Structure formats: structure tokens, C-alpha cells
Amino acid sequence: MKIVRFLQLESTNTKGLELAADGAEHGTVVSALKQTGGRGQYERSFFSPPGGLYLSVILRPELVFENLPAVTLAAGIACVHFLKMEYGMELLLKWPNDLYFEGKKLAGILTETLPLRRGSPPVVVVGIGINLKKNMDVPGEIAGRIVFLENIQPLKIKLPRLLEGIVEAVIEYVNMLVMDRKKLLALYEKYDHLLNKTIRWDSPDGSELVGIGQGIGDNGQYRLLDDAGTVHLISAGSLSEAITSETRNHNQ
Ligand code: BTN
């Protein structure tokens, strides 16, 4: 496995996109101990102090454009599956890109592509950021919403094994997506954090919709059932558990 390691980068995804544009091969990995401009979904920043794992995998999968959003789902399934098999962790996925443990975020995934070229496979960079150490220096407003690998698995985790295991799993599950998209998407259900919960969709245009989470649709969108019985296929924006009067009373 070719791993290009850095002490610090602005973003492993930015470096990954640069290396990919220069011809880096399928499976090349970029990692950093800290990022100064880590990126999350929708141009949000991803706070990346020392004590986290920040990596990007360059992939050239034989996928058509419509299947590219599912690469994020494949990467999420890969991470959850590997962490379960290797360390016995029970994690869930919050569509489309977050790894959750007991309602808190452990990791995020950001998939980006180089401009598509007719006749060549797409070039995809899958970026993964995992909160590892509980002494990571995170701002107060984030601290309450995240969890660290060290809290879930107190045994010493060997970083090289963690990184390589995750990369191998991502390559394997993206390969499964290429071979059999239905099989891959069916795996999502058992890790679905939002399934059958009351959830809120914040759409990119700022509107909101509340309904019940119904799992993944055929093309990897998320299904939301509204009060009128209509199923909406969500492909952008963010989903979260809705605070209903029931959950509010329960939390008081
Ligand atoms: C999210 O939570 O919205 C996705 C976060 C993805 C963060 C990872 S860290 C490694 C890679 N480099 C980045 O700049 N982002 C991804």
C-alpha cells in the first residue's frame, strides 16, 4: 500500500486531489497528523487538531456518474465493518457520511472527485477523519457532540494497523459497489442510525421537513416519510434526529 505521510497539511483531500491529478494510482493514501484547513460536507470546516486520524484514499473505480454518491456510503460501511471486526465496536452510520457511537459523532467522510473525463474512470478522493484521543483540543461547542475512539475502545490501538485496515476495507467495499450496487446498499440497513426515527431534513435551500427515516433508496438517497404519507428521496442537505416534544420531555 502506498502511503504518503505528512506531519501537517491544509487538507489531505486537497493533497489527494493534487496527487490524483498528477496521476497517482488507485489505492494511494495521503495521511496527516493534523490539518490546518480540514473540510467537511457543504464547505463546512472540519476541525483537525493533533490526536485525530486524517487520511484520504485516491480511487479510480469503474463507476458511472450516478453511482458516485454511493462511494461515501461504501466508505462508511467499510469503516464501521472494519472497526467491528477488528475491535468489536458497535457503530452506526448517519446518512450520508458520519460514524456514530451512542448518538455522538466519531468520524466523518468527505468524498470529492476530479472533473470527470469522458472515456476514463472517475477519480475519487475519499477523505476520512476520526477522533482518536480524548485529550484532543476541541472547542467547547463541538466537544459535547463528538466521541473519541479511545473512549469506545480503551485498549491500545496501533495506528498503522488502524489506517491500513480502514484503507483496505474502503477499497474492498467500493469494489463491492462496482460489482453489485444492490448488495452494497443492502448492507447499509443494519448500521442505519436514522432508521424508524423521527428525523429532520435541512435542505440546501434552507427549508426543513420532519418525518420518519425509512432507510436507503435504490440510488443511495435517504427515504423520509412525511405526515401525509409521501416518501421523499433526500439526496442533499443534512439529516438529524428531530427534537420532538416526547424526546424533549424525556431529556428534561
Ligand atoms: C464531515 O464531517 O462533514 C466530513 C469530514 C471529513 C473530514 C476528512 S479528514 C481527512 C479529509 N481531509 C479533509 O479536509 N476532509 C476529510
Tab-separated table of C-alpha atoms and ligand atoms in Angstrom:
chain	number	residue	atom	x	y	z
A	1	MET	CA	0.000	0.000	0.000
A	2	LYS	CA	1.443	3.379	-0.983
A	3	ILE	CA	1.003	5.845	1.902
A	4	VAL	CA	2.277	9.413	1.620
A	5	ARG	CA	2.578	10.677	5.204
A	6	PHE	CA	2.708	14.305	6.333
A	7	LEU	CA	3.036	15.852	9.763
A	8	GLN	CA	0.685	18.645	8.750
A	9	LEU	CA	-1.393	19.521	5.711
A	10	GLU	CA	-4.051	22.042	4.939
A	11	SER	CA	-6.267	19.102	3.934
A	12	THR	CA	-5.427	15.508	2.994
A	13	ASN	CA	-8.248	15.712	0.438
A	14	THR	CA	-6.668	18.737	-1.259
A	15	LYS	CA	-3.311	16.950	-1.396
A	16	GLY	CA	-5.053	13.773	-2.577
A	17	LEU	CA	-6.755	15.659	-5.420
A	18	GLU	CA	-3.397	17.191	-6.424
A	19	LEU	CA	-1.628	13.815	-6.417
A	20	ALA	CA	-4.527	12.246	-8.307
A	21	ALA	CA	-4.337	14.992	-10.958
A	22	ASP	CA	-0.633	14.145	-11.292
A	23	GLY	CA	-1.539	10.512	-11.954
A	24	ALA	CA	-1.366	8.840	-8.502
A	25	GLU	CA	-2.584	5.293	-8.773
A	26	HIS	CA	-5.737	3.637	-7.383
A	27	GLY	CA	-5.283	2.957	-3.669
A	28	THR	CA	-2.697	5.687	-2.962
A	29	VAL	CA	-3.189	7.117	0.532
A	30	VAL	CA	-2.372	10.542	1.979
A	31	SER	CA	-2.290	10.955	5.766
A	32	ALA	CA	-1.525	13.789	8.177
A	33	LEU	CA	-1.268	14.154	11.945
A	34	LYS	CA	-3.055	17.498	11.788
A	35	GLN	CA	-4.887	19.631	9.214
A	36	THR	CA	-4.999	23.412	9.157
A	37	GLY	CA	-7.933	23.637	6.710
A	38	GLY	CA	-9.760	20.313	7.058
A	39	ARG	CA	-13.012	20.285	5.079
A	40	GLY	CA	-16.379	18.711	5.806
A	41	GLN	CA	-19.559	18.478	3.775
A	42	TYR	CA	-21.119	21.645	2.336
A	43	GLU	CA	-17.915	23.640	2.705
A	44	ARG	CA	-18.052	23.352	6.470
A	45	SER	CA	-14.668	23.190	8.136
A	46	PHE	CA	-13.581	20.003	9.856
A	47	PHE	CA	-11.624	20.828	12.986
A	48	SER	CA	-8.474	18.669	12.795
A	49	PRO	CA	-6.078	19.058	15.742
A	50	PRO	CA	-3.349	16.530	16.612
A	51	GLY	CA	-4.855	13.394	18.160
A	52	GLY	CA	-7.094	12.542	15.218
A	53	LEU	CA	-6.570	10.331	12.172
A	54	TYR	CA	-6.840	12.247	8.887
A	55	LEU	CA	-6.494	10.333	5.666
A	56	SER	CA	-7.569	10.349	2.040
A	57	VAL	CA	-7.662	7.426	-0.371
A	58	ILE	CA	-7.346	8.007	-4.114
A	59	LEU	CA	-9.587	5.678	-6.093
A	60	ARG	CA	-10.253	5.162	-9.794
A	61	PRO	CA	-13.357	2.950	-9.661
A	62	GLU	CA	-15.220	1.822	-12.785
A	63	LEU	CA	-18.397	3.632	-11.782
A	64	VAL	CA	-20.877	5.702	-13.752
A	65	PHE	CA	-21.582	9.239	-12.567
A	66	GLU	CA	-24.928	8.316	-10.933
A	67	ASN	CA	-23.181	5.848	-8.628
A	68	LEU	CA	-20.551	8.234	-7.301
A	69	PRO	CA	-22.591	9.464	-4.274
A	70	ALA	CA	-22.751	5.855	-3.091
A	71	VAL	CA	-18.940	5.820	-2.699
A	72	THR	CA	-19.419	7.757	0.567
A	73	LEU	CA	-21.887	5.116	1.747
A	74	ALA	CA	-19.486	2.319	0.776
A	75	ALA	CA	-16.679	4.033	2.701
A	76	GLY	CA	-18.906	4.439	5.770
A	77	ILE	CA	-19.933	0.776	5.691
A	78	ALA	CA	-16.261	-0.164	5.269
A	79	CYS	CA	-15.179	1.820	8.352
A	80	VAL	CA	-17.991	0.506	10.559
A	81	HIS	CA	-17.428	-3.058	9.417
A	82	PHE	CA	-13.662	-2.927	9.938
A	83	LEU	CA	-13.955	-1.344	13.408
A	84	LYS	CA	-16.466	-4.020	14.401
A	85	MET	CA	-14.381	-6.912	13.106
A	86	GLU	CA	-11.063	-5.644	14.443
A	87	TYR	CA	-12.071	-4.114	17.778
A	88	GLY	CA	-15.661	-5.242	18.400
A	89	MET	CA	-17.045	-1.696	18.213
A	90	GLU	CA	-20.757	-1.237	17.542
A	91	LEU	CA	-21.049	1.901	15.427
A	92	LEU	CA	-23.855	3.290	13.305
A	93	LEU	CA	-23.965	5.456	10.194
A	94	LYS	CA	-25.815	8.733	9.986
A	95	TRP	CA	-26.602	9.334	6.324
A	96	PRO	CA	-24.618	10.036	4.341
A	97	ASN	CA	-21.207	10.401	5.931
A	98	ASP	CA	-20.955	10.237	9.727
A	99	LEU	CA	-19.926	7.382	12.020
A	100	TYR	CA	-21.862	7.491	15.281
A	101	PHE	CA	-21.473	5.881	18.676
A	102	GLU	CA	-24.316	6.271	21.162
A	103	GLY	CA	-25.610	9.388	19.437
A	104	LYS	CA	-22.244	11.121	19.114
A	105	LYS	CA	-20.010	11.604	16.088
A	106	LEU	CA	-16.812	9.581	15.937
A	107	ALA	CA	-15.811	10.257	12.356
A	108	GLY	CA	-16.790	11.996	9.138
A	109	ILE	CA	-16.241	11.193	5.481
A	110	LEU	CA	-15.897	13.605	2.581
A	111	THR	CA	-15.769	12.247	-0.959
A	112	GLU	CA	-14.571	14.548	-3.730
A	113	THR	CA	-13.861	13.982	-7.425
A	114	LEU	CA	-11.641	15.427	-10.112
A	115	PRO	CA	-13.580	16.833	-13.098
A	116	LEU	CA	-14.999	13.856	-14.981
A	117	ARG	CA	-13.466	12.928	-18.336
A	118	ARG	CA	-15.386	11.037	-20.979
A	119	GLY	CA	-13.992	7.553	-21.513
A	120	SER	CA	-11.906	7.416	-18.295
A	121	PRO	CA	-12.968	6.084	-14.907
A	122	PRO	CA	-13.787	8.833	-12.390
A	123	VAL	CA	-11.058	9.873	-9.982
A	124	VAL	CA	-12.401	9.906	-6.459
A	125	VAL	CA	-10.749	11.003	-3.225
A	126	VAL	CA	-12.330	9.558	-0.090
A	127	GLY	CA	-11.333	11.593	2.975
A	128	ILE	CA	-11.862	10.187	6.449
A	129	GLY	CA	-11.341	11.985	9.751
A	130	ILE	CA	-11.567	10.036	13.026
A	131	ASN	CA	-11.461	11.462	16.560
A	132	LEU	CA	-8.909	9.288	18.333
A	133	LYS	CA	-7.586	10.755	21.549
A	134	LYS	CA	-9.772	12.101	24.314
A	135	ASN	CA	-7.258	14.855	25.064
A	136	MET	CA	-7.748	16.317	21.549
A	137	ASP	CA	-8.027	20.071	21.790
A	138	VAL	CA	-11.569	20.712	20.502
A	139	PRO	CA	-13.723	23.817	21.016
A	140	GLY	CA	-16.478	23.565	23.630
A	141	GLU	CA	-19.351	23.731	21.146
A	142	ILE	CA	-18.011	20.646	19.325
A	143	ALA	CA	-16.870	18.707	22.415
A	144	GLY	CA	-20.389	17.778	23.528
A	145	ARG	CA	-21.317	16.313	20.156
A	146	ILE	CA	-18.336	14.065	19.468
A	147	VAL	CA	-16.812	10.906	20.863
A	148	PHE	CA	-13.233	9.610	20.708
A	149	LEU	CA	-12.061	6.173	19.694
A	150	GLU	CA	-10.180	5.949	23.000
A	151	ASN	CA	-13.479	6.266	24.887
A	152	ILE	CA	-15.095	3.447	22.951
A	153	GLN	CA	-12.111	1.123	22.877
A	154	PRO	CA	-9.744	1.669	25.790
A	155	LEU	CA	-7.266	-0.976	24.582
A	156	LYS	CA	-4.244	0.465	22.835
A	157	ILE	CA	-4.940	0.836	19.143
A	158	LYS	CA	-1.989	0.609	16.805
A	159	LEU	CA	-2.283	3.497	14.369
A	160	PRO	CA	-0.610	1.854	11.342
A	161	ARG	CA	-2.984	-1.115	11.623
A	162	LEU	CA	-5.993	1.174	12.000
A	163	LEU	CA	-5.036	3.193	8.935
A	164	GLU	CA	-4.220	0.196	6.757
A	165	GLY	CA	-7.290	-1.755	7.873
A	166	ILE	CA	-9.574	1.162	7.056
A	167	VAL	CA	-7.989	1.737	3.654
A	168	GLU	CA	-8.195	-1.969	2.745
A	169	ALA	CA	-11.852	-2.034	3.792
A	170	VAL	CA	-12.671	1.119	1.790
A	171	ILE	CA	-11.094	-0.396	-1.333
A	172	GLU	CA	-12.967	-3.667	-0.760
A	173	TYR	CA	-16.383	-2.061	-0.263
A	174	VAL	CA	-16.012	0.402	-3.137
A	175	ASN	CA	-15.168	-2.653	-5.217
A	176	MET	CA	-18.381	-4.275	-3.999
A	177	LEU	CA	-20.247	-1.148	-5.131
A	178	VAL	CA	-18.702	-1.529	-8.593
A	179	MET	CA	-19.624	-5.233	-8.783
A	180	ASP	CA	-23.018	-5.247	-7.084
A	181	ARG	CA	-24.543	-1.937	-6.020
A	182	LYS	CA	-27.693	-3.573	-4.561
A	183	LYS	CA	-25.673	-5.883	-2.330
A	184	LEU	CA	-23.631	-2.959	-1.012
A	185	LEU	CA	-26.661	-0.748	-0.329
A	186	ALA	CA	-28.452	-3.611	1.435
A	187	LEU	CA	-25.610	-3.718	3.962
A	188	TYR	CA	-26.362	-0.151	4.988
A	189	GLU	CA	-29.602	-1.064	6.734
A	190	LYS	CA	-28.074	-2.812	9.736
A	191	TYR	CA	-25.929	0.230	10.539
A	192	ASP	CA	-28.563	2.903	9.876
A	193	HIS	CA	-28.689	5.348	12.808
A	194	LEU	CA	-31.797	7.137	11.468
A	195	LEU	CA	-33.953	4.150	10.596
A	196	ASN	CA	-37.512	4.430	12.011
A	197	LYS	CA	-36.611	7.546	13.965
A	198	THR	CA	-38.276	10.946	13.730
A	199	ILE	CA	-35.808	12.935	11.671
A	200	ARG	CA	-35.431	16.440	10.324
A	201	TRP	CA	-34.153	17.303	6.878
A	202	ASP	CA	-32.404	20.645	6.485
A	203	SER	CA	-32.426	21.195	2.744
A	204	PRO	CA	-29.672	23.144	0.939
A	205	ASP	CA	-32.180	25.982	0.258
A	206	GLY	CA	-32.844	26.398	3.997
A	207	SER	CA	-36.252	24.711	4.230
A	208	GLU	CA	-36.994	21.935	6.745
A	209	LEU	CA	-39.036	18.771	6.689
A	210	VAL	CA	-39.768	16.361	9.534
A	211	GLY	CA	-40.705	12.721	9.045
A	212	ILE	CA	-39.748	9.140	9.759
A	213	GLY	CA	-36.447	7.670	8.488
A	214	GLN	CA	-37.116	4.852	6.061
A	215	GLY	CA	-33.613	3.790	5.051
A	216	ILE	CA	-31.678	3.991	1.829
A	217	GLY	CA	-33.373	4.257	-1.584
A	218	ASP	CA	-32.258	2.364	-4.691
A	219	ASN	CA	-29.720	5.012	-5.663
A	220	GLY	CA	-28.358	5.695	-2.197
A	221	GLN	CA	-30.650	8.627	-1.365
A	222	TYR	CA	-32.294	8.629	2.077
A	223	ARG	CA	-36.057	7.971	2.331
A	224	LEU	CA	-38.118	10.228	4.570
A	225	LEU	CA	-41.818	9.523	5.144
A	226	ASP	CA	-43.798	12.691	5.915
A	227	ASP	CA	-47.087	13.013	7.878
A	228	ALA	CA	-49.116	12.958	4.663
A	229	GLY	CA	-47.666	9.543	3.758
A	230	THR	CA	-45.366	10.796	1.000
A	231	VAL	CA	-41.865	9.337	0.785
A	232	HIS	CA	-39.235	11.966	-0.097
A	233	LEU	CA	-35.916	10.860	-1.592
A	234	ILE	CA	-33.233	13.005	0.018
A	235	SER	CA	-30.010	13.434	-1.939
A	236	ALA	CA	-28.570	16.654	-0.484
A	237	GLY	CA	-28.709	18.694	2.695
A	238	SER	CA	-28.395	17.164	6.139
A	239	LEU	CA	-30.480	14.830	8.256
A	240	SER	CA	-30.590	14.709	12.028
A	241	GLU	CA	-32.748	13.259	14.755
A	242	ALA	CA	-35.632	15.664	15.345
A	243	ILE	CA	-36.231	17.007	18.846
A	244	THR	CA	-39.888	16.113	19.386
A	245	SER	CA	-41.929	17.056	22.475
A	246	GLU	CA	-41.546	13.395	23.538
A	247	THR	CA	-37.727	13.396	23.383
A	248	ARG	CA	-37.614	16.898	24.925
A	249	ASN	CA	-39.649	15.737	27.952
A	250	HIS	CA	-37.546	12.587	28.204
A	251	ASN	CA	-34.344	14.665	28.295
A	252	GLN	CA	-35.578	17.050	30.979
B	1	BTN	C1	-17.900	15.802	7.572
B	1	BTN	O1	-17.977	15.518	8.783
B	1	BTN	O2	-18.712	16.571	7.026
B	1	BTN	C2	-16.825	15.165	6.748
B	1	BTN	C3	-15.478	15.336	7.361
B	1	BTN	C4	-14.345	14.742	6.553
B	1	BTN	C5	-13.018	15.052	7.175
B	1	BTN	C6	-11.874	14.358	6.485
B	1	BTN	S1	-10.395	14.488	7.419
B	1	BTN	C7	-9.478	13.887	6.081
B	1	BTN	C8	-10.050	14.526	4.837
B	1	BTN	N1	-9.468	15.835	4.613
B	1	BTN	C9	-10.379	16.817	4.700
B	1	BTN	O3	-10.131	18.032	4.544
B	1	BTN	N2	-11.577	16.309	4.994
B	1	BTN	C10	-11.525	14.861	5.093
